[in-house]
Short mmCIF file of C-alpha atoms in Angstrom, two decimals:
data_model
loop_
_atom_site.label_atom_id
_atom_site.label_comp_id
_atom_site.label_asym_id
_atom_site.label_seq_id
_atom_site.Cartn_x
_atom_site.Cartn_y
_atom_site.Cartn_z
CA MET A 1 0.00 0.00 0.00
CA ASP A 2 1.55 3.24 -1.20
CA LEU A 3 0.88 5.76 1.59
CA SER A 4 2.85 8.89 2.39
CA VAL A 5 3.77 10.07 5.85
CA ALA A 6 5.05 13.30 7.36
CA CYS A 7 6.89 14.24 10.53
CA TYR A 8 4.97 16.57 12.83
CA ALA A 9 8.23 18.05 14.13
CA CYS A 10 10.44 18.75 11.10
CA GLY A 11 7.91 18.38 8.29
CA ARG A 12 9.94 15.79 6.39
CA GLU A 13 7.83 13.64 4.08
CA GLY A 14 8.36 10.00 3.26
CA ALA A 15 6.65 6.67 2.64
CA LEU A 16 4.86 4.43 5.12
CA ALA A 17 7.22 1.63 4.12
CA ASP A 18 10.14 3.66 5.52
CA GLY A 19 8.98 2.93 9.06
CA PRO A 20 7.22 4.74 11.91
CA ARG A 21 10.06 7.15 12.77
CA CYS A 22 11.53 10.14 10.98
CA PRO A 23 15.32 10.39 10.62
CA CYS A 24 15.07 13.25 13.14
CA GLY A 25 13.91 10.66 15.68
CA GLU A 26 10.30 11.73 16.01
CA PRO A 27 7.22 9.67 15.02
CA VAL A 28 5.52 10.21 11.68
CA TRP A 29 1.82 10.15 10.83
CA LEU A 30 -0.07 9.70 7.59
CA ASP A 31 0.10 12.74 5.33
CA THR A 32 -3.56 13.57 4.73
CA ASP A 33 -4.96 16.45 2.68
CA PRO A 34 -8.23 17.53 4.38
CA THR A 35 -8.73 20.68 2.30
CA ASP A 36 -11.92 19.51 0.59
CA PHE A 37 -13.29 17.50 3.51
CA GLU A 38 -16.84 18.19 4.67
CA TRP A 39 -18.91 16.51 7.36
CA PRO A 40 -20.49 13.39 5.85
CA THR A 41 -24.20 13.36 5.10
CA THR A 42 -24.53 9.55 5.19
CA GLY A 43 -26.08 7.72 8.11
CA GLU A 44 -22.99 5.59 8.72
CA ARG A 45 -22.05 5.61 12.41
CA SER A 46 -18.74 3.71 12.49
CA LEU A 47 -15.30 5.32 12.17
CA TRP A 48 -15.54 4.67 8.42
CA ARG A 49 -17.89 7.63 8.27
CA TYR A 50 -14.63 9.55 7.83
CA ARG A 51 -13.15 7.26 5.17
CA GLU A 52 -12.22 10.33 3.10
CA LEU A 53 -9.54 11.04 5.73
CA LEU A 54 -8.49 7.40 6.12
CA PRO A 55 -6.47 4.90 4.06
CA ASP A 56 -8.33 3.44 1.09
CA VAL A 57 -9.20 0.01 2.48
CA ASP A 58 -12.25 -2.24 2.47
CA PRO A 59 -13.10 -3.00 6.10
CA ALA A 60 -15.12 -6.10 6.85
CA GLY A 61 -16.16 -8.08 9.90
CA LEU A 62 -15.22 -6.57 13.24
CA ALA A 63 -13.36 -3.66 11.62
CA ALA A 64 -16.59 -2.38 10.10
CA GLY A 65 -18.09 -1.94 13.57
CA ALA A 66 -15.35 0.07 15.26
CA GLY A 67 -15.97 3.66 16.34
CA GLY A 68 -19.24 5.54 16.40
CA THR A 69 -19.18 5.61 20.21
CA PRO A 70 -21.57 7.76 22.27
CA LEU A 71 -20.82 11.22 23.60
CA VAL A 72 -22.67 11.21 26.92
CA ARG A 73 -23.75 14.39 28.67
CA ALA A 74 -22.85 14.00 32.38
CA PRO A 75 -24.53 16.87 34.29
CA ARG A 76 -23.82 15.35 37.71
CA LEU A 77 -20.09 15.85 37.07
CA ASP A 78 -20.45 19.56 36.26
CA ASP A 79 -19.95 20.78 39.81
CA SER A 80 -16.66 18.97 40.41
CA VAL A 81 -15.22 19.98 37.03
CA GLY A 82 -16.67 23.49 37.06
CA ALA A 83 -17.88 23.25 33.46
CA THR A 84 -20.39 21.50 31.20
CA VAL A 85 -19.12 17.92 31.11
CA HIS A 86 -19.47 15.37 28.31
CA VAL A 87 -17.93 11.88 28.31
CA LYS A 88 -16.78 10.18 25.11
CA PHE A 89 -17.34 6.55 26.06
CA GLU A 90 -14.92 4.35 24.13
CA GLY A 91 -15.99 1.27 26.05
CA ALA A 92 -18.73 0.89 23.42
CA ASN A 93 -16.18 -0.32 20.85
CA PRO A 94 -16.24 -4.04 19.89
CA THR A 95 -13.63 -5.16 22.45
CA GLY A 96 -14.40 -2.39 24.92
CA THR A 97 -11.52 -0.04 24.14
CA PHE A 98 -10.51 2.84 21.85
CA LYS A 99 -7.74 0.54 20.61
CA ASP A 100 -10.30 -0.98 18.24
CA ARG A 101 -10.12 2.16 16.10
CA GLY A 102 -6.43 1.72 15.35
CA SER A 103 -6.70 -2.05 15.09
CA ALA A 104 -9.55 -1.76 12.57
CA VAL A 105 -7.54 0.51 10.27
CA GLY A 106 -4.24 -1.28 10.81
CA VAL A 107 -5.57 -4.79 10.19
CA ALA A 108 -7.65 -3.72 7.18
CA ALA A 109 -4.62 -1.97 5.68
CA ALA A 110 -2.40 -5.00 6.29
CA GLU A 111 -4.95 -7.26 4.61
CA ARG A 112 -5.15 -4.87 1.64
CA ALA A 113 -1.35 -4.87 1.38
CA GLY A 114 -1.27 -8.67 1.21
CA TYR A 115 0.06 -9.52 4.66
CA ASP A 116 -0.85 -12.89 6.15
CA ALA A 117 0.01 -11.83 9.70
CA VAL A 118 -0.17 -8.78 11.94
CA GLY A 119 1.47 -8.14 15.28
CA THR A 120 1.67 -5.81 18.21
CA VAL A 121 3.67 -5.10 21.37
CA SER A 122 1.20 -4.93 24.23
CA HIS A 123 0.25 -6.57 27.50
CA GLY A 124 -3.35 -5.35 27.65
CA ASN A 125 -6.13 -3.76 25.62
CA MET A 126 -4.22 -3.32 22.37
CA ALA A 127 -3.16 -6.99 22.34
CA ARG A 128 -6.72 -8.15 22.89
CA SER A 129 -8.03 -5.75 20.25
CA MET A 130 -5.47 -6.74 17.63
CA ALA A 131 -6.07 -10.44 18.24
CA ALA A 132 -9.83 -9.98 17.84
CA HIS A 133 -9.57 -7.96 14.63
CA ALA A 134 -7.03 -10.34 13.15
CA ALA A 135 -9.29 -13.30 13.95
CA SER A 136 -12.20 -11.58 12.24
CA ALA A 137 -10.09 -10.86 9.15
CA GLY A 138 -8.61 -14.35 8.99
CA LEU A 139 -5.05 -13.17 9.61
CA ASP A 140 -2.50 -14.64 11.99
CA CYS A 141 -1.66 -12.44 14.96
CA LEU A 142 1.61 -12.26 16.88
CA VAL A 143 1.52 -10.61 20.32
CA LEU A 144 4.75 -9.80 22.14
CA VAL A 145 4.35 -9.49 25.90
CA PRO A 146 6.77 -9.09 28.82
CA ALA A 147 7.89 -12.32 30.47
CA ASP A 148 6.33 -11.35 33.81
CA ILE A 149 2.81 -10.67 32.48
CA PRO A 150 0.08 -11.84 34.91
CA THR A 151 -1.66 -15.03 33.84
CA ALA A 152 -5.09 -13.38 34.04
CA ARG A 153 -4.14 -10.86 31.35
CA LEU A 154 -2.78 -13.62 29.13
CA GLY A 155 -6.13 -15.36 29.35
CA LEU A 156 -8.02 -12.35 27.99
CA ILE A 157 -5.59 -11.97 25.07
CA ALA A 158 -5.60 -15.70 24.29
CA ARG A 159 -9.37 -15.89 23.73
CA HIS A 160 -8.88 -14.91 20.07
CA ASP A 161 -6.13 -17.50 19.49
CA PRO A 162 -3.11 -15.32 18.64
CA THR A 163 0.47 -16.51 18.90
CA ILE A 164 1.76 -15.06 22.19
CA LEU A 165 5.47 -14.74 22.87
CA ARG A 166 6.73 -13.84 26.33
CA VAL A 167 9.91 -11.82 25.84
CA ASP A 168 12.50 -11.83 28.59
CA GLY A 169 14.42 -8.55 28.57
CA ASP A 170 13.93 -4.80 28.39
CA TYR A 171 10.24 -4.36 27.52
CA GLY A 172 10.94 -0.81 26.32
CA ARG A 173 13.19 -2.18 23.55
CA LEU A 174 10.46 -4.44 22.23
CA TYR A 175 8.97 -1.54 20.27
CA GLU A 176 12.23 -0.98 18.39
CA GLU A 177 12.79 -4.68 17.86
CA SER A 178 9.29 -5.14 16.48
CA VAL A 179 10.00 -2.45 13.86
CA ARG A 180 13.03 -4.46 12.75
CA VAL A 181 11.03 -7.70 12.68
CA ASP A 182 8.31 -5.95 10.66
CA ARG A 183 10.84 -5.15 7.96
CA GLU A 184 12.53 -8.54 7.95
CA GLN A 185 9.53 -10.84 8.39
CA ALA A 186 6.09 -10.92 6.82
CA VAL A 187 4.39 -9.42 9.87
CA ALA A 188 2.72 -6.00 9.88
CA PHE A 189 3.16 -4.57 13.37
CA VAL A 190 0.50 -2.09 14.41
CA ASN A 191 1.99 -0.68 17.60
CA SER A 192 0.84 2.04 19.95
CA ASP A 193 1.78 5.10 17.88
CA THR A 194 2.42 3.76 14.38
CA PRO A 195 0.88 5.80 11.54
CA LEU A 196 -1.97 3.41 10.74
CA ARG A 197 -2.99 3.15 14.40
CA VAL A 198 -2.89 6.92 14.84
CA ALA A 199 -4.99 7.28 11.69
CA GLY A 200 -7.68 5.07 13.17
CA GLN A 201 -7.51 6.68 16.59
CA LYS A 202 -7.86 10.19 15.22
CA THR A 203 -11.48 9.31 14.52
CA THR A 204 -12.18 9.74 18.24
CA GLY A 205 -11.38 13.42 17.69
CA LEU A 206 -13.33 13.60 14.44
CA GLU A 207 -16.44 12.24 16.15
CA ILE A 208 -16.09 14.75 18.99
CA ALA A 209 -15.55 17.59 16.53
CA GLU A 210 -18.61 16.68 14.46
CA SER A 211 -20.76 16.33 17.59
CA PHE A 212 -20.08 19.98 18.42
CA ALA A 213 -20.15 21.32 14.85
CA PRO A 214 -20.08 24.05 13.69
CA ASP A 215 -18.17 25.05 16.82
CA GLY A 216 -16.11 22.71 18.95
CA PRO A 217 -15.60 21.79 22.59
CA ASP A 218 -13.52 24.19 24.62
CA ALA A 219 -11.32 21.50 26.13
CA ILE A 220 -10.66 17.76 25.94
CA VAL A 221 -9.13 15.78 28.80
CA LEU A 222 -7.80 12.27 28.20
CA PRO A 223 -5.40 9.71 29.64
CA VAL A 224 -2.01 9.39 27.96
CA SER A 225 0.39 6.47 27.77
CA SER A 226 2.44 6.02 24.59
CA GLY A 227 0.94 9.19 23.10
CA GLY A 228 -0.68 7.53 20.07
CA HIS A 229 -4.29 8.38 20.94
CA ALA A 230 -3.33 11.88 22.06
CA SER A 231 -1.51 12.39 18.75
CA GLY A 232 -4.52 11.17 16.81
CA ILE A 233 -6.95 13.53 18.53
CA TRP A 234 -4.57 16.45 17.99
CA LYS A 235 -4.26 15.50 14.31
CA ALA A 236 -8.03 15.25 13.94
CA PHE A 237 -8.61 18.81 15.07
CA ARG A 238 -5.74 20.07 12.93
CA GLU A 239 -7.41 18.46 9.93
CA VAL A 240 -10.84 19.85 10.85
CA ARG A 241 -9.33 23.33 11.09
CA ALA A 242 -7.49 22.90 7.78
CA ALA A 243 -10.82 21.94 6.18
CA GLY A 244 -12.32 25.19 7.44
CA LEU A 245 -14.89 23.40 9.64
CA HIS A 246 -13.57 24.78 12.95
CA SER A 247 -11.61 27.96 13.51
CA ASP A 248 -9.93 27.09 16.80
CA LEU A 249 -8.42 24.00 18.36
CA PRO A 250 -9.75 22.88 21.75
CA ARG A 251 -7.32 22.97 24.65
CA LEU A 252 -5.89 19.48 25.02
CA TYR A 253 -5.12 18.23 28.52
CA PHE A 254 -3.30 14.92 28.97
CA VAL A 255 -3.26 13.01 32.25
CA GLN A 256 -0.89 10.37 33.61
CA ALA A 257 -0.73 8.33 36.79
CA ALA A 258 1.69 9.95 39.26
CA ALA A 259 3.57 6.69 39.81
CA CYS A 260 4.66 6.64 36.15
CA ALA A 261 4.46 10.09 34.59
CA PRO A 262 7.42 10.81 32.27
CA ILE A 263 5.43 13.21 30.04
CA ALA A 264 3.96 15.14 32.98
CA ASP A 265 7.42 15.32 34.56
CA ALA A 266 8.85 16.79 31.36
CA TRP A 267 5.98 19.30 31.20
CA ASP A 268 6.60 20.41 34.78
CA ARG A 269 10.28 20.95 33.98
CA GLY A 270 9.40 22.97 30.88
CA ASP A 271 11.21 20.46 28.68
CA HIS A 272 10.38 19.75 25.05
CA ALA A 273 11.66 16.17 25.24
CA VAL A 274 10.59 13.33 27.52
CA THR A 275 13.11 11.42 29.61
CA ALA A 276 12.39 7.80 30.47
CA VAL A 277 11.64 7.03 34.13
CA GLU A 278 11.61 4.04 36.43
CA GLY A 279 7.86 3.59 36.73
CA GLY A 280 6.20 2.55 39.97
CA GLU A 281 3.09 0.49 40.66
CA THR A 282 -0.27 2.10 39.92
CA VAL A 283 -3.91 1.08 39.58
CA ALA A 284 -3.76 2.70 36.13
CA TYR A 285 -1.34 0.02 34.93
CA SER A 286 -2.46 0.16 31.30
CA ILE A 287 -1.08 3.71 30.91
CA ALA A 288 2.07 3.16 32.96
CA ASN A 289 4.49 3.68 30.07
CA ALA A 290 7.91 4.62 31.39
CA ASP A 291 9.34 5.53 27.97
CA PRO A 292 6.48 6.72 25.74
CA PRO A 293 7.45 6.71 22.04
CA SER A 294 5.24 9.73 21.21
CA GLY A 295 5.87 11.60 24.45
CA ASN A 296 7.48 14.58 22.71
CA ARG A 297 4.53 14.81 20.31
CA VAL A 298 2.17 14.99 23.31
CA LEU A 299 4.17 17.89 24.75
CA ALA A 300 3.90 19.69 21.42
CA ALA A 301 0.14 19.08 21.27
CA ALA A 302 -0.40 20.47 24.76
CA ARG A 303 1.71 23.56 24.06
CA GLN A 304 0.20 24.34 20.67
CA THR A 305 -3.36 24.13 22.02
CA ASP A 306 -2.72 26.02 25.29
CA GLY A 307 -3.40 22.82 27.20
CA ALA A 308 -1.25 21.00 29.75
CA VAL A 309 0.04 17.64 30.94
CA LEU A 310 -0.50 16.63 34.56
CA ALA A 311 -0.36 13.63 36.87
CA VAL A 312 -2.82 12.36 39.48
CA ASP A 313 -2.34 9.83 42.28
CA ASP A 314 -4.09 6.50 42.71
CA ASP A 315 -6.49 7.74 45.38
CA ALA A 316 -7.76 10.44 43.01
CA ILE A 317 -8.02 7.90 40.18
CA LEU A 318 -10.11 5.45 42.20
CA ALA A 319 -12.34 8.25 43.52
CA ALA A 320 -12.91 9.42 39.94
CA ARG A 321 -13.70 5.89 38.83
CA ARG A 322 -16.39 5.62 41.50
CA ALA A 323 -17.76 9.05 40.56
CA LEU A 324 -18.06 8.07 36.89
CA ALA A 325 -19.97 4.94 37.89
CA GLU A 326 -22.22 6.56 40.48
CA ARG A 327 -22.83 9.95 38.85
CA ALA A 328 -22.57 9.24 35.12
CA GLY A 329 -23.52 5.56 35.01
CA LEU A 330 -20.25 4.68 33.27
CA PHE A 331 -18.01 1.93 34.64
CA VAL A 332 -14.54 2.49 33.23
CA GLU A 333 -11.08 1.03 33.46
CA SER A 334 -8.96 2.65 36.16
CA ALA A 335 -6.66 4.20 33.58
CA CYS A 336 -9.68 5.93 31.98
CA ALA A 337 -10.66 7.52 35.27
CA THR A 338 -7.50 9.61 35.14
CA ALA A 339 -9.42 11.89 32.76
CA LEU A 340 -11.95 12.88 35.44
CA ALA A 341 -9.30 12.94 38.16
CA GLY A 342 -7.25 15.27 35.98
CA ALA A 343 -10.25 17.45 35.16
CA ASN A 344 -10.99 17.82 38.87
CA ARG A 345 -7.39 18.91 39.45
CA LEU A 346 -7.58 21.36 36.55
CA ALA A 347 -10.81 22.77 38.00
CA GLU A 348 -8.96 23.49 41.23
CA ARG A 349 -6.47 25.49 39.18
CA GLY A 350 -9.27 27.48 37.52
CA SER A 351 -8.64 26.01 34.07
CA PHE A 352 -12.34 25.89 33.06
CA ALA A 353 -15.17 28.41 32.94
CA PRO A 354 -18.72 27.36 33.91
CA ASN A 355 -20.02 27.94 30.37
CA GLU A 356 -17.31 25.85 28.71
CA ASP A 357 -17.87 22.43 27.16
CA VAL A 358 -15.31 19.95 28.44
CA VAL A 359 -15.04 16.44 27.00
CA LEU A 360 -13.57 13.62 29.08
CA VAL A 361 -12.37 10.70 26.97
CA ALA A 362 -13.14 7.44 28.78
CA THR A 363 -10.91 5.13 26.79
CA GLY A 364 -12.30 1.75 27.84
CA THR A 365 -14.81 -0.25 29.82
CA GLY A 366 -14.14 -1.37 33.37
CA TYR A 367 -15.83 -4.72 32.89
CA THR A 368 -12.69 -6.35 31.47
CA GLU A 369 -10.50 -5.23 34.37
CA ARG A 370 -9.87 -7.06 37.61
CA ASP A 371 -11.83 -4.96 40.08
CA LEU A 372 -9.63 -2.91 42.37
CA ASP A 373 -12.18 -1.26 44.61
CA THR A 374 -15.25 -3.48 44.81
CA PRO A 375 -17.77 -1.73 47.06
CA THR A 376 -19.03 -3.40 50.22
CA VAL A 377 -22.56 -4.56 49.51
CA ASP A 378 -25.03 -4.47 52.38
CA ALA A 379 -28.21 -5.76 50.78
CA GLU A 380 -31.11 -6.38 53.13
CA THR A 381 -33.09 -9.59 52.74
CA VAL A 382 -36.85 -9.17 53.12
CA PRO A 383 -39.71 -11.67 52.94
CA LEU A 384 -41.77 -11.43 49.75
CA ALA A 385 -44.86 -10.74 51.84
CA ASP A 386 -43.19 -7.65 53.33
CA LEU A 387 -41.88 -6.24 50.02
CA GLU A 388 -44.29 -3.31 49.83
CA THR A 389 -43.49 -2.22 53.39
CA ALA A 390 -39.73 -2.53 52.79
CA VAL A 391 -39.86 -0.53 49.55
CA ALA A 392 -41.87 2.23 51.23
CA ALA A 393 -39.36 2.38 54.09
CA HIS A 394 -36.44 2.84 51.70
CA LEU A 395 -38.26 5.51 49.71
CA ASP A 396 -39.05 7.62 52.77
#
């Protein structure tokens, strides 16, 4: 597949076949011309609604159902955030995660290019998503995981029958090694911030933008790990502006878990480059990326949109997770709750005005995660004959 790419940092153009990194060291993304793009008038609700801004592929099976997730108004969160709150609920994707957007595009593109196998480096949602999409497309799937991965996580990934390889060694180097394997073997790796994955994940931003058209939200708050999703949302709004559909970019705020926050640390130092850290344990384990490959791109996105990068601790994350469940009816993965925890922290800083529209991106469902804070359930048992009396007592 003959696709062109461009570097966000230096502007250098190249071909997708050249790999996911520019010679300057920064990640590339697909070079898309959105000049003539207009909001679609079709009734299609999947991410392929925006096929004019996506690679020319023919999605089928699971890929055809990715995206099109709900934007939920959450008025009971307004007071804590100090703004009008909306939640983009990515748990409605086929495998319960935003990763399905990138997997759908990446697997469809690999199939179009003639690959028999796809792969990814992941120990969580992306591995499960890639395995599911590959199974639907009839492609082999290779998943590279760290040697110490918990057995429970392996079980979720294995349901779609991929080939799983535990790799003993520096997990951070697996990304680089997979790029080399991609070139030398007949495996198309669709990793966390590769151009095809970012292309799919930018549709989160396109859906948000269209939901608010002809204006846009004032701010978007989302968790950040590798920086692939953050990059995609930034790219989406850049394309919407280039098409003349929005005049301004929303402020982009990116949130990490305090125990592993290399991008937030760099932001606090005023740096333009991220330094790898020794990450600690956190309930938001799926975003605990100690050496994010698109970390510098996230810093650029925050600066160019007058946003910020911040970190929140586990207590704030778990409190936000409970609040999303109890006040918005949305049960999310712990990592997703960093969006609300971060928004609450930003509200304390006065970052939002009461009349502003703020979108929290809830990147995945909580129903696939081992529960970390199961509430104590004190359910009274009553005789059937006394039901009416018991109900009346609880309603008083």
